[in-house]
Structure formats: structure tokens, C-alpha cells
mmCIF file of C-alpha atoms in Angstrom:
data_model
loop_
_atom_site.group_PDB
_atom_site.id
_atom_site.type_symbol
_atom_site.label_atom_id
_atom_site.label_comp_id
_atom_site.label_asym_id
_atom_site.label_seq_id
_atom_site.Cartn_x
_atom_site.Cartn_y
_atom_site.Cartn_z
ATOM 1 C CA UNK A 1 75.321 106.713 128.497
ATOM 2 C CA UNK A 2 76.060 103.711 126.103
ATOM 3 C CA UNK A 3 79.714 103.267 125.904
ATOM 4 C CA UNK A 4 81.232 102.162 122.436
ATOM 5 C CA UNK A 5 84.382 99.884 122.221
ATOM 6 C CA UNK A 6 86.108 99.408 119.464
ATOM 7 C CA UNK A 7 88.783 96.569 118.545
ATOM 8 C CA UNK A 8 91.304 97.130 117.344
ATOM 9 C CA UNK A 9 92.393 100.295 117.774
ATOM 10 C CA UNK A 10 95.545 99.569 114.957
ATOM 11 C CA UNK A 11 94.965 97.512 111.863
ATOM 12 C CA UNK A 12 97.631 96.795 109.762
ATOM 13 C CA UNK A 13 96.258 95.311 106.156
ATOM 14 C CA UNK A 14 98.210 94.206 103.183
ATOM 15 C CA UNK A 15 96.275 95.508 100.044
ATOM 16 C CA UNK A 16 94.149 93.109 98.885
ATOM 17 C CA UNK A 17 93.459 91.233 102.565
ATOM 18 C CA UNK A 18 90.553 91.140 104.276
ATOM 19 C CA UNK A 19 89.812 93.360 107.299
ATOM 20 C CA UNK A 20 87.930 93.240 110.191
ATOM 21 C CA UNK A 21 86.726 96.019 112.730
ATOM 22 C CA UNK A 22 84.829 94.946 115.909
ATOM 23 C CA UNK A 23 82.507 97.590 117.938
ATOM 24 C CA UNK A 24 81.296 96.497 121.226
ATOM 25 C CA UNK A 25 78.439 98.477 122.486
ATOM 26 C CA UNK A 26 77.673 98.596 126.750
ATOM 27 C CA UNK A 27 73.772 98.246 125.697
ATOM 28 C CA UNK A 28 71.797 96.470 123.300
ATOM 29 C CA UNK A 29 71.228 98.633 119.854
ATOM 30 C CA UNK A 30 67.715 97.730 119.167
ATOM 31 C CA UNK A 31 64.366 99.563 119.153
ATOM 32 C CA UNK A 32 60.775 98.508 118.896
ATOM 33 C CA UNK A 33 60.726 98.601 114.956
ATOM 34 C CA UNK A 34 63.435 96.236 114.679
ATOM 35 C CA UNK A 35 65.736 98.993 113.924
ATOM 36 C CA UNK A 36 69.636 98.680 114.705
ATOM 37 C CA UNK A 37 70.671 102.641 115.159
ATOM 38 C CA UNK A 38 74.238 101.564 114.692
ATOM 39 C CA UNK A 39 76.144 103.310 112.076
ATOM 40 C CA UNK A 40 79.812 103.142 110.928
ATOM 41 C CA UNK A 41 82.178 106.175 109.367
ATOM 42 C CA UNK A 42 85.259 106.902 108.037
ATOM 43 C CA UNK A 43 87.677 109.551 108.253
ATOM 44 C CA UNK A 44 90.648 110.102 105.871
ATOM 45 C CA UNK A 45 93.457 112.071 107.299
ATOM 46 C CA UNK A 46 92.349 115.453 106.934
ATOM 47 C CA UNK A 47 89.423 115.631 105.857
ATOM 48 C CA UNK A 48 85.563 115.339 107.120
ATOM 49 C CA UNK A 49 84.024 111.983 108.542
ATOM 50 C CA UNK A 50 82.276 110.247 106.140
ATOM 51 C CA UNK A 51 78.984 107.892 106.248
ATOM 52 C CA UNK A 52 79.615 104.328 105.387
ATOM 53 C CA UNK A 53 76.991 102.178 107.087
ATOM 54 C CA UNK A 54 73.825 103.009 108.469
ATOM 55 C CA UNK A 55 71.415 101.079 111.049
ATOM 56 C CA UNK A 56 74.324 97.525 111.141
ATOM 57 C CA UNK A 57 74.321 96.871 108.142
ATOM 58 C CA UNK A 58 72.945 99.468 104.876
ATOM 59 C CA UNK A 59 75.925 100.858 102.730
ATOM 60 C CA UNK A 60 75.551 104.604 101.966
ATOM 61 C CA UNK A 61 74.921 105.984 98.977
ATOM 62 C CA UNK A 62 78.100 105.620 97.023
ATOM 63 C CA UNK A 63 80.386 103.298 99.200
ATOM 64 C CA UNK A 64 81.456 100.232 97.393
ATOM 65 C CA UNK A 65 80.326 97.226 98.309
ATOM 66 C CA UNK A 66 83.181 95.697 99.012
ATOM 67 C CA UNK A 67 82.422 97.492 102.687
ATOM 68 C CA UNK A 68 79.860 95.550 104.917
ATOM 69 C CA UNK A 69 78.337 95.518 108.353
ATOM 70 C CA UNK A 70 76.791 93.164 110.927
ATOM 71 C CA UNK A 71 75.855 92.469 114.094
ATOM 72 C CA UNK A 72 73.166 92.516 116.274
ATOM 73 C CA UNK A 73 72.743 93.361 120.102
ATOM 74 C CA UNK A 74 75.728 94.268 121.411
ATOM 75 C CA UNK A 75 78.365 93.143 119.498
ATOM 76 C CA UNK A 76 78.315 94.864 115.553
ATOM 77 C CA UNK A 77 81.489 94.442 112.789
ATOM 78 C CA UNK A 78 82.518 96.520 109.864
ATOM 79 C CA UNK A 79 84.115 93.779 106.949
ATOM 80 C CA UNK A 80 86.456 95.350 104.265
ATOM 81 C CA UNK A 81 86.461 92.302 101.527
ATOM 82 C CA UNK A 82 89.643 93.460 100.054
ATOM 83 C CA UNK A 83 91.697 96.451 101.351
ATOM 84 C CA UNK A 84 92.676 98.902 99.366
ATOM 85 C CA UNK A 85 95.389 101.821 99.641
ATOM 86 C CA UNK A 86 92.685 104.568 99.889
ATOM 87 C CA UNK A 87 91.168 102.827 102.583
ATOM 88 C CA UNK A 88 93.683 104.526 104.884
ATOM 89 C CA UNK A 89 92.242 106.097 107.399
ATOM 90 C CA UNK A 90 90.530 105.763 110.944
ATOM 91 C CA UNK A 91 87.259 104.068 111.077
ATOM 92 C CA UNK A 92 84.534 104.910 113.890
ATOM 93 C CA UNK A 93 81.428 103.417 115.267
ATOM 94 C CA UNK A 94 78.300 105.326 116.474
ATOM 95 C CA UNK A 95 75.097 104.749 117.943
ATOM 96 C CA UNK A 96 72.088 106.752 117.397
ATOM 97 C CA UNK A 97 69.768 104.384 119.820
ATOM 98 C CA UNK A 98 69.486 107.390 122.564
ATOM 99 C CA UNK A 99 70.998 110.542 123.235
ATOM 100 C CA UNK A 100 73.802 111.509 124.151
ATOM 101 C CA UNK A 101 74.953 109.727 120.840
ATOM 102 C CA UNK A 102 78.220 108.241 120.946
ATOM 103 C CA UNK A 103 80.611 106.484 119.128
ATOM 104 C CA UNK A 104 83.953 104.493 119.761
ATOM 105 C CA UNK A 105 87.585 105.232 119.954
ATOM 106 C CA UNK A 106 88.511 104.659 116.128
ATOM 107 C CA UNK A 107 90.402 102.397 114.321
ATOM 108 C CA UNK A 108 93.511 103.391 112.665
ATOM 109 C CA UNK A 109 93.707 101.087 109.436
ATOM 110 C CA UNK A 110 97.150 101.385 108.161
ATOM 111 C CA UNK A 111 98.861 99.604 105.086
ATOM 112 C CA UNK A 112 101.485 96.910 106.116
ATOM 113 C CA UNK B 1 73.748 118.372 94.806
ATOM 114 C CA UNK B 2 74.228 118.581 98.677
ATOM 115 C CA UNK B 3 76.471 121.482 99.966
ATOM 116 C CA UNK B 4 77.441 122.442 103.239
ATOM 117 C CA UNK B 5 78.750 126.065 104.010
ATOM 118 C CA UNK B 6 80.060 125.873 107.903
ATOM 119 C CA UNK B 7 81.330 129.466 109.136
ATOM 120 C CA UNK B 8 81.924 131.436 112.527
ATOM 121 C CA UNK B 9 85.011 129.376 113.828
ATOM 122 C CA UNK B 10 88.314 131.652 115.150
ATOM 123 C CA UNK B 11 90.320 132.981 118.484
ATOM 124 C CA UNK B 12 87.941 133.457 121.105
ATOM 125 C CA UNK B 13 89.234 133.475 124.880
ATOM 126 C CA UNK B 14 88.793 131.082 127.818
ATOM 127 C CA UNK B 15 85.026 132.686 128.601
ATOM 128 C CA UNK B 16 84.015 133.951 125.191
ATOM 129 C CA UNK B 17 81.030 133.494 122.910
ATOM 130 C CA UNK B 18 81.286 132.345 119.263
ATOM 131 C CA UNK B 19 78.254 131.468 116.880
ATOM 132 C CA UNK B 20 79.063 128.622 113.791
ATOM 133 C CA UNK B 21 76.457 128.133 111.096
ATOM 134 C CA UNK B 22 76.213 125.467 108.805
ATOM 135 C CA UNK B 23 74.528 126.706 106.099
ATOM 136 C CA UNK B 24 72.538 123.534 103.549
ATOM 137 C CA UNK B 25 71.576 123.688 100.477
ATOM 138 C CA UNK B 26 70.209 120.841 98.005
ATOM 139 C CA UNK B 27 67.868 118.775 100.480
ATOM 140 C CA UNK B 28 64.797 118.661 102.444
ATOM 141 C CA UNK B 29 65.943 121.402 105.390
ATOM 142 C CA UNK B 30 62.401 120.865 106.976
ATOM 143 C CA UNK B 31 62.926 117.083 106.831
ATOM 144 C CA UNK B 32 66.503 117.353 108.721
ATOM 145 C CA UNK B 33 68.136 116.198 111.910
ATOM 146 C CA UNK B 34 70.871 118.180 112.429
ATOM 147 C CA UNK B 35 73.934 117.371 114.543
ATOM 148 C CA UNK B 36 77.032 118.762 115.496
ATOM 149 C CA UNK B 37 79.927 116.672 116.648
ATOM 150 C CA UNK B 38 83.358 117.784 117.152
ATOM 151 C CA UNK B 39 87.230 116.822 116.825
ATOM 152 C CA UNK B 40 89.648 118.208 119.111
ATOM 153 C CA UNK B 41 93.211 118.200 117.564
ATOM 154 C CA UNK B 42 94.391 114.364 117.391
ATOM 155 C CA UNK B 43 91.297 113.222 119.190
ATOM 156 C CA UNK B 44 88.084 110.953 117.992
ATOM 157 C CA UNK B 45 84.829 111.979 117.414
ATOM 158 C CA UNK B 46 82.531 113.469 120.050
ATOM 159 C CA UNK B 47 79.000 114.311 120.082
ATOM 160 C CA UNK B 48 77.911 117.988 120.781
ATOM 161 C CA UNK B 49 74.178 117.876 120.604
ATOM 162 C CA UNK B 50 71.298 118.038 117.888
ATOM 163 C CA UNK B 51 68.006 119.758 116.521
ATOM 164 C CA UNK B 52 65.509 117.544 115.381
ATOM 165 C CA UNK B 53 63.646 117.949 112.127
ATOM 166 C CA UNK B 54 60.344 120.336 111.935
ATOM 167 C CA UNK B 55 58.633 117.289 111.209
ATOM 168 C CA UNK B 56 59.669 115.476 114.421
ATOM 169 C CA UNK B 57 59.190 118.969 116.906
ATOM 170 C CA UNK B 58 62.456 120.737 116.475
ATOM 171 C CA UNK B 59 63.659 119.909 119.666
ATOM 172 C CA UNK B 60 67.348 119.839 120.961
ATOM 173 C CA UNK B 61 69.329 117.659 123.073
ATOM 174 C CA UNK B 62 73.090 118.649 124.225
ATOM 175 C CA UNK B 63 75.963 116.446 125.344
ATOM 176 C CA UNK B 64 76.696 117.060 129.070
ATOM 177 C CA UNK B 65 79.861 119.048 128.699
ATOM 178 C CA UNK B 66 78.136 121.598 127.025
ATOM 179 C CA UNK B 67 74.665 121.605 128.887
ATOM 180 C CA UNK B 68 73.598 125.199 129.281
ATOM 181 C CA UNK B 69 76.793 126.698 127.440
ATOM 182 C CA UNK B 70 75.978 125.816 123.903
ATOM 183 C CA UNK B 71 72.052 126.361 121.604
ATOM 184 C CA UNK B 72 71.346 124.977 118.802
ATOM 185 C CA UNK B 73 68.436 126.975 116.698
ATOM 186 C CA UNK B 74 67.864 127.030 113.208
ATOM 187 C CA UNK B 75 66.432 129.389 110.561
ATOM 188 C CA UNK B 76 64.446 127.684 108.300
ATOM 189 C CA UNK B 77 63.987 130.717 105.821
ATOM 190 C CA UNK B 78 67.902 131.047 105.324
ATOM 191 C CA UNK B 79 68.748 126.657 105.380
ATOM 192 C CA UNK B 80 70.841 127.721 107.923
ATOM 193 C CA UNK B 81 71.593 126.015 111.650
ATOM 194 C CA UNK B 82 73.293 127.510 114.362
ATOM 195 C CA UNK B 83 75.381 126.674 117.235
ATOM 196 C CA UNK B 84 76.124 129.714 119.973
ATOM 197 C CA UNK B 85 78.644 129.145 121.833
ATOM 198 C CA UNK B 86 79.151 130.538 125.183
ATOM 199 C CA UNK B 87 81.114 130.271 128.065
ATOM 200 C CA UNK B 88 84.053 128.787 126.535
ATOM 201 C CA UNK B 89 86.847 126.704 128.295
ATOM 202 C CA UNK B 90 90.283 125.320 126.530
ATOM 203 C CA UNK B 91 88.403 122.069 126.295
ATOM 204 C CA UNK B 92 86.196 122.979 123.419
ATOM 205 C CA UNK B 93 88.776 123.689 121.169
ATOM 206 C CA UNK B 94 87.734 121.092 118.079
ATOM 207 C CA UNK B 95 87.088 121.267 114.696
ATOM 208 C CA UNK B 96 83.072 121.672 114.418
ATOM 209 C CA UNK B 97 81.065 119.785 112.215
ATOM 210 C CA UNK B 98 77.507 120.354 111.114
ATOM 211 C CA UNK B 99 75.683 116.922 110.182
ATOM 212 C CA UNK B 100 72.391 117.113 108.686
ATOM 213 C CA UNK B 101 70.588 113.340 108.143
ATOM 214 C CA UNK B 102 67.182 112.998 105.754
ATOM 215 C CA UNK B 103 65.181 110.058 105.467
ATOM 216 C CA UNK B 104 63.864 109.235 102.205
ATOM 217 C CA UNK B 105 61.927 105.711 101.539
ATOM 218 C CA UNK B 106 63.936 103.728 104.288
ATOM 219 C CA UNK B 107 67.470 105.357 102.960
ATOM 220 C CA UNK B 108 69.511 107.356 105.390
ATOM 221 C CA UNK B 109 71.463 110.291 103.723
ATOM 222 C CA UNK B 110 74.114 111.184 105.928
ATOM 223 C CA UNK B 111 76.501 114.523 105.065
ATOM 224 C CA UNK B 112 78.961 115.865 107.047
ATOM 225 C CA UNK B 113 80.041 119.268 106.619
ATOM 226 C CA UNK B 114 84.067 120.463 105.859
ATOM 227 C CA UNK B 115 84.068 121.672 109.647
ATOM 228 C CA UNK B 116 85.158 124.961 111.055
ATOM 229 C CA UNK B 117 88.073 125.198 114.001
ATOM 230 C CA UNK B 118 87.119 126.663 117.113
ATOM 231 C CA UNK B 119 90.351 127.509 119.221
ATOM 232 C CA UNK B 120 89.857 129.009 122.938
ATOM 233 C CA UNK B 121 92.944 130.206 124.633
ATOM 234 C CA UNK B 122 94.228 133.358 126.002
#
């Protein structure tokens, strides 16, 4: 199984700061079309998970751009430009490169 | 518009059988992966298994904690996809979500459904 780390797992932001989210992946994320099957999602307290990137670094339909994502082999980021308040939430990684899918611990991002 | 409609959670007991369907309306049901992942209370995200599109042979994988307990069919007259439940232990109790991905020219549309709560105990 390909085992997804996340760092950190608590990220305190002031609105209006930068923020960074760091997914570590045990395997590289990379098939023969050149296709990263890394995605990222968020998940507001109480509600359903949310798509926000999909394969490293395409925004979803409707997610503003101030959200981005990188990476390649095993190491992939999710950049918030400027934090704001309803960013609040716990962010997760997933890969979709072979089954059984998995995705990392979350990251709590919490306004300072 | 894209709706979900997920139904069938509730009480079973350690042992029981429980069906969810996620019902989808307002995409390309024939064009659809469909997976279900699942949130036990004050836990992350964990992958239950999937059904691949019609296109791409309808097949199903499972996560190993639920390898030969859980099925995941579909009815492609109703939109609807299933996921039977048997065999349950404390350990599955998680809020279910239904997760149906299309492909259209190179853009992934991902939707998660509201969920439905499973809780096993006695």
C-alpha cells in the first residue's frame, strides 16, 4: 500500500498569510501518461469533503485560485496564497495511482 | 446540477447487514467511477472500495478491512450505487460517503455526497 504523510498536522495562519501543506507519499505518483494521480481535499467542520486539486496540480471547478498544488514524485504541496477565515478546516491528501487508494492524516488549518 | 441522495445508514448490531445507496442525478452515470470512503467519528478519511465506470468494465476493488464483508453493485436504470454491508464489527462505524468522479475533456469532476452514519453496537 502507498502510505501518505502529511506535514503538518496543525497550521496556525493569520488571515491574509501564506500557507503551506506538505504530503509525502512512500511511492512515486506517476503513471505512463505522465499523469500525477495525486489529488488534494478539504473538509469544513461538519460537512462533506470537498475536491480542491486534482492530478498535483488542476484546481476544481469552482475553487479560487488563490489555492495551488505541486510536486512531483514523491514529495507534492498544497499553497494557500492568502488565508482566509473560511479556509478553516482540515485539509487531506490522496492518491489515486493504485488501489487501495489512500490519503494522509489531515491537516488542521486553524486561524491564529 | 449534480445531486447526491445517500440513504440506508442506522443501528445495526455487531454482525448485522445494512445496504447504503447513493443515488446521482445530473451526470454521465455510465461514465462514473464510484467510490465510497468513510469517516469514523473524529477520524480522517479512509478508503472503502470502488466500482469502475461501464465504460472501463464495472469492476470493483475493496479496501482490506472490508474484503469479503462489503459489495459494491450498481443499477444503472435507477442512477443508483450500492454498498451491502455485512458482517459488521464496531470498527465500521463512520459516516459513509458515496463519490462519483467523470472525466470530461481532461477535467476531473469530483462530488462527494452529504454522507450517511452507519453506527454498529449492541
Amino acid at each position: 500500500d502507498i502510505l501518505m504523510t502529511q506535514s503538518p498536522l496543525s497550521l496556525p495562519v493569520t488571515p491574509g498569510e501564506p500557507a503551506s501543506i506538505s504530503c509525502r507519499s512512500s511511492q512515486r505518483l506517476l503513471d505512463g501518461n505522465g499523469n500525477i494521480y495525486l489529488n488534494w481535499y478539504f473538509q469544513k467542520p461538519g460537512k462533506s469533503p470537498q475536491a480542491l486539486i486534482y492530478l498535483g496540480s488542476n484546481r476544481a471547478s469552482g475553487v479560487p485560485d488563490r489555492f495551488s498544488g505541486s510536486g512531483s514524485g514523491t514529495d507534492f504541496t498544497l499553497k494557500i496564497s492568502r488565508v482566509e477565515v473560511e479556509d478553516v478546516g482540515i485539509y487531506y491528501c490522496m492518491q489515486a495511482q493504485q488501489v487501495p487508494i489512500t490519503f494522509g492524516q489531515g491537516t488542521r488549518l486553524e486561524i491564529k | 446540477e449534480v445531486q447526491l441522495v445517500e440513504s440506508g445508514g442506522g443501528l445495526v448490531k455487531p454482525g448485522g447487514s445494512l445496504r447504503v445507496s447513493c443515488e446521482v442525478s445530473g451526470l454521465n452515470f455510465n461514465d462514473a467511477w464510484v467510490t465510497w470512503v468513510r469517516q469514523a467519528p473524529g477520524k480522517g478519511l479512509e478508503w472503502v472500495g470502488l466500482i469502475r465506470s461501464n465504460t472501463d468494465g464495472g469492476t470493483t476493488d475493496y479496501a482490506a478491512p472490508v474484503e469479503g464483508r462489503f459489495t459494491i453493485s450498481k443499477d444503472d436504470s435507477e442512477n443508483t450505487v450500492y454498498l451491502q454491508m455485512n458482517s459488521l464489527e464496531a470498527e465500521d462505524t463512520a459516516i459513509y460517503y458515496c463519490r462519483p468522479v467523470v472525466v470530461i475533456s481532461l477535467t476531473h469532476y469530483d462530488y462527494w455526497g452529504p454522507g450517511t452514519l452507519v453506527t454498529v453496537s449492541s
